[in-house]
């Protein structure tokens, strides 16, 4: 997200001081202590709606504003870029190196702001402490969980199409050449062993690729050479970035149909969002005139057309939660919870975990 916003701020000739404030505000909110405490808690993977809601709040944590179409495009670019990075990781553990590449880039954005830099460094230390001890099997589970989350999203991105890492149907292309994962050997050799563990025979086969041995492993320390380039800035070269929906029809089987059946975990979802939103302290400017709008399209007409042509299946129906003591906000949340509860089932008792939402809001 930060890479894309930085590129668009430069393309629209936004004054340097405003552009810097936007990046600093978003990063400050992203690395808010309470917010990160919620993120690092062991929990189920967020739903797409929950992720989109948090993402919207982060993107608007500054004086910058995005129209709905630009917000949709930014989210599509972010999700497809992350899916690409996870899918093409040479080995599951390298997901952590991708995250460290992200952290290195964020650190570079705020290198002149020590207070924000300390927030980023503290988060990096937590990533190292929590994730470096995990086994290969645990990283594989993380990788598969993430890929399952993104498996139905096949949005074509112009940069990926031009670089031939994505097909016209929105699916990514796995390379058949280059270095193999660290700790493994190039393809083409089969070794047979006896019951005692002695090698008794070798056979060669044609691998139809040009593989090589990885020279070294990327650094899992706070600073160092990550070796892999996944997670670095793919927008460093100024070029337009477009997104296109795969499929030829809104009724295409490639799109996931929206399930209108009330989710039995909806109240827990609202509680999760409330906790996350409570940790996002948005910096509001006193002078509202100082805000500005960023357009991720070439023209306003393109932005309006994208909003109209977006398939209904990709509408995220973002839940707008404001973690304040405002009575109207609490009433809206109560209404949302009431809608989720319209299933003909008895109303939950006051001891239900779902009822913690409004009480927690009042306590903020």
Tab-separated table of N, CA and C in Angstrom, residues 229-351:
chain	number	residue	atom	x	y	z
A	229	UNK	N	14.007	-10.679	-3.636
A	229	UNK	CA	13.511	-9.343	-3.963
A	229	UNK	C	12.009	-9.206	-3.758
A	230	UNK	N	11.315	-10.301	-3.465
A	230	UNK	CA	9.886	-10.222	-3.196
A	230	UNK	C	9.642	-9.334	-1.982
A	231	UNK	N	8.724	-8.389	-2.123
A	231	UNK	CA	8.446	-7.469	-1.028
A	231	UNK	C	9.152	-6.139	-1.174
A	232	UNK	N	10.029	-6.002	-2.174
A	232	UNK	CA	10.659	-4.713	-2.439
A	232	UNK	C	9.768	-3.912	-3.373
A	233	UNK	N	10.131	-2.681	-3.641
A	233	UNK	CA	9.268	-1.754	-4.383
A	233	UNK	C	9.243	-2.073	-5.873
A	234	UNK	N	8.119	-2.596	-6.338
A	234	UNK	CA	7.970	-2.894	-7.764
A	234	UNK	C	7.529	-1.661	-8.549
A	235	UNK	N	7.230	-0.556	-7.846
A	235	UNK	CA	6.776	0.666	-8.500
A	235	UNK	C	7.880	1.714	-8.569
A	236	UNK	N	9.134	1.298	-8.357
A	236	UNK	CA	10.238	2.257	-8.347
A	236	UNK	C	10.398	2.917	-9.714
A	237	UNK	N	10.072	2.179	-10.782
A	237	UNK	CA	10.088	2.753	-12.125
A	237	UNK	C	8.709	3.354	-12.374
A	238	UNK	N	8.670	4.634	-12.689
A	238	UNK	CA	7.380	5.309	-12.859
A	238	UNK	C	6.662	4.791	-14.086
A	239	UNK	N	5.533	4.134	-13.879
A	239	UNK	CA	4.702	3.644	-14.973
A	239	UNK	C	3.285	3.471	-14.445
A	240	UNK	N	2.298	3.638	-15.312
A	240	UNK	CA	0.911	3.534	-14.844
A	240	UNK	C	0.582	2.121	-14.405
A	241	UNK	N	-0.263	2.018	-13.392
A	241	UNK	CA	-0.674	0.710	-12.881
A	241	UNK	C	-2.184	0.604	-13.014
A	242	UNK	N	-2.647	-0.363	-13.771
A	242	UNK	CA	-4.072	-0.555	-13.972
A	242	UNK	C	-4.484	-1.928	-13.446
A	243	UNK	N	-5.727	-2.020	-13.034
A	243	UNK	CA	-6.280	-3.310	-12.630
A	243	UNK	C	-7.483	-3.627	-13.503
A	244	UNK	N	-7.676	-4.906	-13.796
A	244	UNK	CA	-8.794	-5.358	-14.619
A	244	UNK	C	-9.376	-6.605	-13.988
A	245	UNK	N	-10.693	-6.694	-13.983
A	245	UNK	CA	-11.347	-7.871	-13.439
A	245	UNK	C	-11.245	-9.016	-14.432
A	246	UNK	N	-10.853	-10.199	-13.966
A	246	UNK	CA	-10.795	-11.356	-14.841
A	246	UNK	C	-12.196	-11.886	-15.065
A	247	UNK	N	-12.370	-12.620	-16.157
A	247	UNK	CA	-13.699	-13.161	-16.472
A	247	UNK	C	-14.432	-12.237	-17.422
A	248	UNK	N	-15.428	-12.761	-18.130
A	248	UNK	CA	-16.133	-11.985	-19.134
A	248	UNK	C	-17.528	-11.590	-18.716
A	249	UNK	N	-17.992	-12.105	-17.586
A	249	UNK	CA	-19.353	-11.829	-17.169
A	249	UNK	C	-19.446	-11.745	-15.666
A	250	UNK	N	-20.412	-10.974	-15.195
A	250	UNK	CA	-20.643	-10.898	-13.757
A	250	UNK	C	-21.101	-12.232	-13.213
A	251	UNK	N	-21.650	-13.051	-14.078
A	251	UNK	CA	-22.138	-14.358	-13.633
A	251	UNK	C	-21.098	-15.450	-13.811
A	252	UNK	N	-19.873	-15.036	-14.129
A	252	UNK	CA	-18.816	-16.018	-14.345
A	252	UNK	C	-18.598	-16.855	-13.104
A	253	UNK	N	-18.296	-18.124	-13.298
A	253	UNK	CA	-18.077	-19.017	-12.163
A	253	UNK	C	-16.798	-18.688	-11.430
A	254	UNK	N	-15.932	-17.855	-12.043
A	254	UNK	CA	-14.670	-17.498	-11.384
A	254	UNK	C	-14.924	-16.568	-10.203
A	255	UNK	N	-16.074	-15.889	-10.190
A	255	UNK	CA	-16.367	-14.971	-9.095
A	255	UNK	C	-17.065	-15.700	-7.970
A	256	UNK	N	-16.751	-15.331	-6.766
A	256	UNK	CA	-17.386	-15.925	-5.602
A	256	UNK	C	-18.698	-15.215	-5.323
A	257	UNK	N	-19.792	-15.961	-5.202
A	257	UNK	CA	-21.084	-15.363	-4.925
A	257	UNK	C	-21.152	-14.940	-3.460
A	258	UNK	N	-21.808	-13.808	-3.250
A	258	UNK	CA	-21.933	-13.302	-1.885
A	258	UNK	C	-22.991	-14.111	-1.153
A	259	UNK	N	-22.640	-14.602	0.013
A	259	UNK	CA	-23.568	-15.377	0.823
A	259	UNK	C	-24.347	-14.437	1.722
A	260	UNK	N	-25.661	-14.364	1.503
A	260	UNK	CA	-26.487	-13.443	2.270
A	260	UNK	C	-26.955	-14.039	3.580
A	261	UNK	N	-26.647	-15.311	3.848
A	261	UNK	CA	-27.039	-15.937	5.107
A	261	UNK	C	-26.267	-15.305	6.257
A	262	UNK	N	-26.932	-14.877	7.322
A	262	UNK	CA	-26.227	-14.248	8.450
A	262	UNK	C	-25.128	-15.146	8.990
A	263	UNK	N	-23.987	-14.588	9.233
A	263	UNK	CA	-22.831	-15.321	9.733
A	263	UNK	C	-22.967	-15.536	11.233
A	264	UNK	N	-22.938	-16.768	11.705
A	264	UNK	CA	-23.082	-17.004	13.151
A	264	UNK	C	-21.951	-16.400	13.960
A	265	UNK	N	-20.835	-16.078	13.289
A	265	UNK	CA	-19.704	-15.474	14.005
A	265	UNK	C	-19.681	-13.959	13.833
A	266	UNK	N	-20.802	-13.396	13.370
A	266	UNK	CA	-20.818	-11.966	13.058
A	266	UNK	C	-20.516	-11.103	14.277
A	267	UNK	N	-21.065	-11.484	15.444
A	267	UNK	CA	-20.830	-10.670	16.637
A	267	UNK	C	-19.366	-10.691	17.040
A	268	UNK	N	-18.732	-11.863	16.921
A	268	UNK	CA	-17.303	-11.934	17.225
A	268	UNK	C	-16.519	-11.078	16.236
A	269	UNK	N	-16.990	-11.060	14.980
A	269	UNK	CA	-16.337	-10.242	13.970
A	269	UNK	C	-16.428	-8.762	14.345
A	270	UNK	N	-17.594	-8.333	14.805
A	270	UNK	CA	-17.764	-6.950	15.212
A	270	UNK	C	-16.905	-6.611	16.427
A	271	UNK	N	-16.808	-7.548	17.358
A	271	UNK	CA	-15.957	-7.323	18.528
A	271	UNK	C	-14.498	-7.169	18.108
A	272	UNK	N	-14.074	-8.020	17.162
A	272	UNK	CA	-12.704	-7.938	16.660
A	272	UNK	C	-12.456	-6.579	16.021
A	273	UNK	N	-13.391	-6.159	15.159
A	273	UNK	CA	-13.228	-4.874	14.492
A	273	UNK	C	-13.210	-3.729	15.494
A	274	UNK	N	-14.061	-3.820	16.499
A	274	UNK	CA	-14.100	-2.761	17.508
A	274	UNK	C	-12.766	-2.655	18.237
A	275	UNK	N	-12.183	-3.801	18.562
A	275	UNK	CA	-10.887	-3.779	19.258
A	275	UNK	C	-9.801	-3.193	18.356
A	276	UNK	N	-9.823	-3.601	17.094
A	276	UNK	CA	-8.825	-3.087	16.162
A	276	UNK	C	-9.001	-1.588	15.937
A	277	UNK	N	-10.258	-1.180	15.724
A	277	UNK	CA	-10.516	0.233	15.493
A	277	UNK	C	-10.172	1.074	16.711
A	278	UNK	N	-10.348	0.487	17.898
A	278	UNK	CA	-9.998	1.204	19.115
A	278	UNK	C	-8.520	1.505	19.196
A	279	UNK	N	-7.713	0.692	18.510
A	279	UNK	CA	-6.279	0.913	18.523
A	279	UNK	C	-5.795	1.822	17.419
A	280	UNK	N	-6.706	2.201	16.508
A	280	UNK	CA	-6.304	3.060	15.404
A	280	UNK	C	-6.635	4.509	15.734
A	281	UNK	N	-5.638	5.237	16.161
A	281	UNK	CA	-5.847	6.632	16.529
A	281	UNK	C	-5.582	7.504	15.313
A	282	UNK	N	-6.652	7.892	14.650
A	282	UNK	CA	-6.514	8.678	13.429
A	282	UNK	C	-6.216	10.132	13.766
A	283	UNK	N	-5.183	10.670	13.120
A	283	UNK	CA	-4.812	12.059	13.330
A	283	UNK	C	-5.718	12.942	12.480
A	284	UNK	N	-6.590	13.757	13.111
A	284	UNK	CA	-7.486	14.630	12.372
A	284	UNK	C	-6.911	16.049	12.331
A	285	UNK	N	-6.834	16.569	11.141
A	285	UNK	CA	-6.293	17.917	10.976
A	285	UNK	C	-7.317	18.952	11.429
A	286	UNK	N	-6.834	19.993	12.107
A	286	UNK	CA	-7.725	21.058	12.573
A	286	UNK	C	-8.298	21.810	11.384
A	287	UNK	N	-7.483	22.080	10.405
A	287	UNK	CA	-7.920	22.793	9.211
A	287	UNK	C	-8.319	21.785	8.144
A	288	UNK	N	-9.607	21.604	7.954
A	288	UNK	CA	-10.081	20.597	7.004
A	288	UNK	C	-9.734	20.952	5.570
A	289	UNK	N	-9.467	22.228	5.297
A	289	UNK	CA	-9.136	22.634	3.940
A	289	UNK	C	-7.759	22.120	3.517
A	290	UNK	N	-6.948	21.699	4.472
A	290	UNK	CA	-5.601	21.238	4.136
A	290	UNK	C	-5.596	19.834	3.560
A	291	UNK	N	-6.756	19.157	3.615
A	291	UNK	CA	-6.835	17.811	3.062
A	291	UNK	C	-6.837	17.846	1.543
A	292	UNK	N	-6.525	16.719	0.938
A	292	UNK	CA	-6.526	16.635	-0.520
A	292	UNK	C	-6.897	15.222	-0.936
A	293	UNK	N	-7.341	15.088	-2.181
A	293	UNK	CA	-7.782	13.799	-2.698
A	293	UNK	C	-6.718	13.228	-3.626
A	294	UNK	N	-6.491	11.931	-3.526
A	294	UNK	CA	-5.567	11.232	-4.413
A	294	UNK	C	-6.372	10.327	-5.329
A	295	UNK	N	-6.107	10.418	-6.611
A	295	UNK	CA	-6.799	9.612	-7.620
A	295	UNK	C	-5.840	8.575	-8.169
A	296	UNK	N	-6.176	7.298	-8.043
A	296	UNK	CA	-5.307	6.248	-8.544
A	296	UNK	C	-5.527	5.965	-10.023
A	297	UNK	N	-6.426	6.727	-10.653
A	297	UNK	CA	-6.659	6.605	-12.083
A	297	UNK	C	-6.072	7.813	-12.794
A	298	UNK	N	-5.955	7.712	-14.110
A	298	UNK	CA	-5.368	8.811	-14.880
A	298	UNK	C	-6.262	10.039	-14.871
A	299	UNK	N	-7.587	9.835	-14.910
A	299	UNK	CA	-8.536	10.947	-14.913
A	299	UNK	C	-9.704	10.643	-13.995
A	300	UNK	N	-10.477	11.684	-13.657
A	300	UNK	CA	-11.669	11.488	-12.838
A	300	UNK	C	-12.711	10.660	-13.572
A	301	UNK	N	-12.753	10.802	-14.903
A	301	UNK	CA	-13.718	10.030	-15.693
A	301	UNK	C	-13.434	8.538	-15.586
A	302	UNK	N	-12.151	8.166	-15.648
A	302	UNK	CA	-11.780	6.757	-15.516
A	302	UNK	C	-12.165	6.224	-14.145
A	303	UNK	N	-11.992	7.069	-13.123
A	303	UNK	CA	-12.331	6.660	-11.762
A	303	UNK	C	-13.831	6.385	-11.646
A	304	UNK	N	-14.657	7.272	-12.209
A	304	UNK	CA	-16.112	7.101	-12.154
A	304	UNK	C	-16.539	5.858	-12.933
A	305	UNK	N	-15.914	5.635	-14.092
A	305	UNK	CA	-16.261	4.470	-14.900
A	305	UNK	C	-15.909	3.171	-14.181
A	306	UNK	N	-14.761	3.161	-13.482
A	306	UNK	CA	-14.340	1.970	-12.741
A	306	UNK	C	-15.310	1.647	-11.629
A	307	UNK	N	-15.828	2.681	-10.963
A	307	UNK	CA	-16.774	2.464	-9.877
A	307	UNK	C	-18.074	1.855	-10.392
A	308	UNK	N	-18.532	2.333	-11.551
A	308	UNK	CA	-19.785	1.836	-12.122
A	308	UNK	C	-19.634	0.407	-12.630
A	309	UNK	N	-18.476	0.106	-13.242
A	309	UNK	CA	-18.287	-1.191	-13.891
A	309	UNK	C	-17.805	-2.287	-12.951
A	310	UNK	N	-17.532	-1.956	-11.694
A	310	UNK	CA	-17.021	-2.967	-10.771
A	310	UNK	C	-18.093	-4.017	-10.504
A	311	UNK	N	-17.775	-5.322	-10.653
A	311	UNK	CA	-18.758	-6.385	-10.413
A	311	UNK	C	-19.284	-6.362	-8.988
A	312	UNK	N	-20.571	-6.686	-8.837
A	312	UNK	CA	-21.178	-6.705	-7.506
A	312	UNK	C	-20.495	-7.705	-6.595
A	313	UNK	N	-19.931	-8.776	-7.192
A	313	UNK	CA	-19.304	-9.817	-6.376
A	313	UNK	C	-18.074	-9.305	-5.649
A	314	UNK	N	-17.494	-8.201	-6.161
A	314	UNK	CA	-16.283	-7.663	-5.551
A	314	UNK	C	-16.577	-6.473	-4.647
A	315	UNK	N	-17.846	-6.240	-4.371
A	315	UNK	CA	-18.202	-5.177	-3.426
A	315	UNK	C	-17.994	-5.703	-2.014
A	316	UNK	N	-17.186	-5.014	-1.238
A	316	UNK	CA	-16.784	-5.538	0.069
A	316	UNK	C	-17.738	-5.150	1.194
A	317	UNK	N	-18.679	-4.235	0.903
A	317	UNK	CA	-19.649	-3.824	1.912
A	317	UNK	C	-18.948	-3.513	3.242
A	318	UNK	N	-18.091	-2.514	3.196
A	318	UNK	CA	-17.260	-2.174	4.349
A	318	UNK	C	-18.116	-1.722	5.523
A	319	UNK	N	-17.830	-2.271	6.688
A	319	UNK	CA	-18.501	-1.859	7.921
A	319	UNK	C	-17.720	-0.685	8.495
A	320	UNK	N	-18.379	0.448	8.634
A	320	UNK	CA	-17.703	1.652	9.115
A	320	UNK	C	-17.885	1.760	10.622
A	321	UNK	N	-16.828	1.484	11.378
A	321	UNK	CA	-16.880	1.529	12.834
A	321	UNK	C	-16.028	2.685	13.323
A	322	UNK	N	-16.615	3.558	14.112
A	322	UNK	CA	-15.882	4.646	14.731
A	322	UNK	C	-15.820	4.363	16.230
A	323	UNK	N	-14.629	4.164	16.759
A	323	UNK	CA	-14.484	3.812	18.175
A	323	UNK	C	-14.523	5.071	19.031
A	324	UNK	N	-15.719	5.615	19.218
A	324	UNK	CA	-15.889	6.809	20.047
A	324	UNK	C	-17.065	6.601	20.977
A	325	UNK	N	-17.321	7.590	21.834
A	325	UNK	CA	-18.441	7.511	22.760
A	325	UNK	C	-19.719	8.098	22.162
A	326	UNK	N	-19.659	8.448	20.877
A	326	UNK	CA	-20.792	9.082	20.238
A	326	UNK	C	-22.021	8.189	20.283
A	327	UNK	N	-23.156	8.727	20.743
A	327	UNK	CA	-24.361	7.925	20.902
A	327	UNK	C	-24.887	7.428	19.567
A	328	UNK	N	-24.764	8.280	18.532
A	328	UNK	CA	-25.252	7.879	17.229
A	328	UNK	C	-24.465	6.686	16.703
A	329	UNK	N	-23.149	6.698	16.950
A	329	UNK	CA	-22.307	5.577	16.523
A	329	UNK	C	-22.734	4.300	17.229
A	330	UNK	N	-22.950	4.392	18.547
A	330	UNK	CA	-23.385	3.219	19.283
A	330	UNK	C	-24.715	2.702	18.768
A	331	UNK	N	-25.610	3.622	18.386
A	331	UNK	CA	-26.906	3.215	17.860
A	331	UNK	C	-26.744	2.471	16.535
A	332	UNK	N	-25.802	2.965	15.696
A	332	UNK	CA	-25.564	2.305	14.414
A	332	UNK	C	-25.004	0.908	14.626
A	333	UNK	N	-24.080	0.781	15.591
A	333	UNK	CA	-23.512	-0.533	15.875
A	333	UNK	C	-24.577	-1.484	16.393
A	334	UNK	N	-25.468	-0.955	17.249
A	334	UNK	CA	-26.551	-1.784	17.768
A	334	UNK	C	-27.451	-2.254	16.643
A	335	UNK	N	-27.677	-1.357	15.672
A	335	UNK	CA	-28.515	-1.714	14.528
A	335	UNK	C	-27.859	-2.812	13.700
A	336	UNK	N	-26.529	-2.680	13.492
A	336	UNK	CA	-25.793	-3.705	12.740
A	336	UNK	C	-25.908	-5.052	13.428
A	337	UNK	N	-25.700	-5.053	14.740
A	337	UNK	CA	-25.788	-6.300	15.495
A	337	UNK	C	-27.199	-6.868	15.440
A	338	UNK	N	-28.199	-5.968	15.430
A	338	UNK	CA	-29.573	-6.436	15.331
A	338	UNK	C	-29.846	-7.099	14.003
A	339	UNK	N	-29.266	-6.551	12.917
A	339	UNK	CA	-29.451	-7.144	11.597
A	339	UNK	C	-28.831	-8.530	11.528
A	340	UNK	N	-27.660	-8.678	12.154
A	340	UNK	CA	-27.023	-10.001	12.154
A	340	UNK	C	-27.847	-10.998	12.960
A	341	UNK	N	-28.613	-10.498	13.915
A	341	UNK	CA	-29.359	-11.395	14.793
A	341	UNK	C	-30.721	-11.771	14.266
A	342	UNK	N	-31.143	-11.248	13.083
A	342	UNK	CA	-32.464	-11.534	12.545
A	342	UNK	C	-32.488	-12.894	11.869
A	343	UNK	N	-32.372	-13.942	12.646
A	343	UNK	CA	-32.353	-15.292	12.102
A	343	UNK	C	-33.454	-16.143	12.676
A	344	UNK	N	-34.331	-15.529	13.507
A	344	UNK	CA	-35.400	-16.298	14.113
A	344	UNK	C	-34.972	-17.011	15.361
A	345	UNK	N	-33.719	-16.807	15.798
A	345	UNK	CA	-33.212	-17.478	16.980
A	345	UNK	C	-33.451	-16.601	18.187
A	346	UNK	N	-33.517	-17.179	19.398
A	346	UNK	CA	-33.695	-16.370	20.606
A	346	UNK	C	-32.553	-15.386	20.770
A	347	UNK	N	-32.873	-14.224	21.323
A	347	UNK	CA	-31.830	-13.221	21.556
A	347	UNK	C	-30.866	-13.719	22.612
A	348	UNK	N	-29.555	-13.483	22.425
A	348	UNK	CA	-28.580	-13.947	23.398
A	348	UNK	C	-28.728	-13.215	24.709
A	349	UNK	N	-28.312	-13.849	25.777
A	349	UNK	CA	-28.378	-13.230	27.095
A	349	UNK	C	-27.321	-12.164	27.219
A	350	UNK	N	-27.441	-11.352	28.276
A	350	UNK	CA	-26.508	-10.245	28.462
A	350	UNK	C	-25.100	-10.718	28.712
A	351	UNK	N	-24.937	-11.999	29.028
A	351	UNK	CA	-23.600	-12.523	29.285
A	351	UNK	C	-22.898	-12.950	28.010
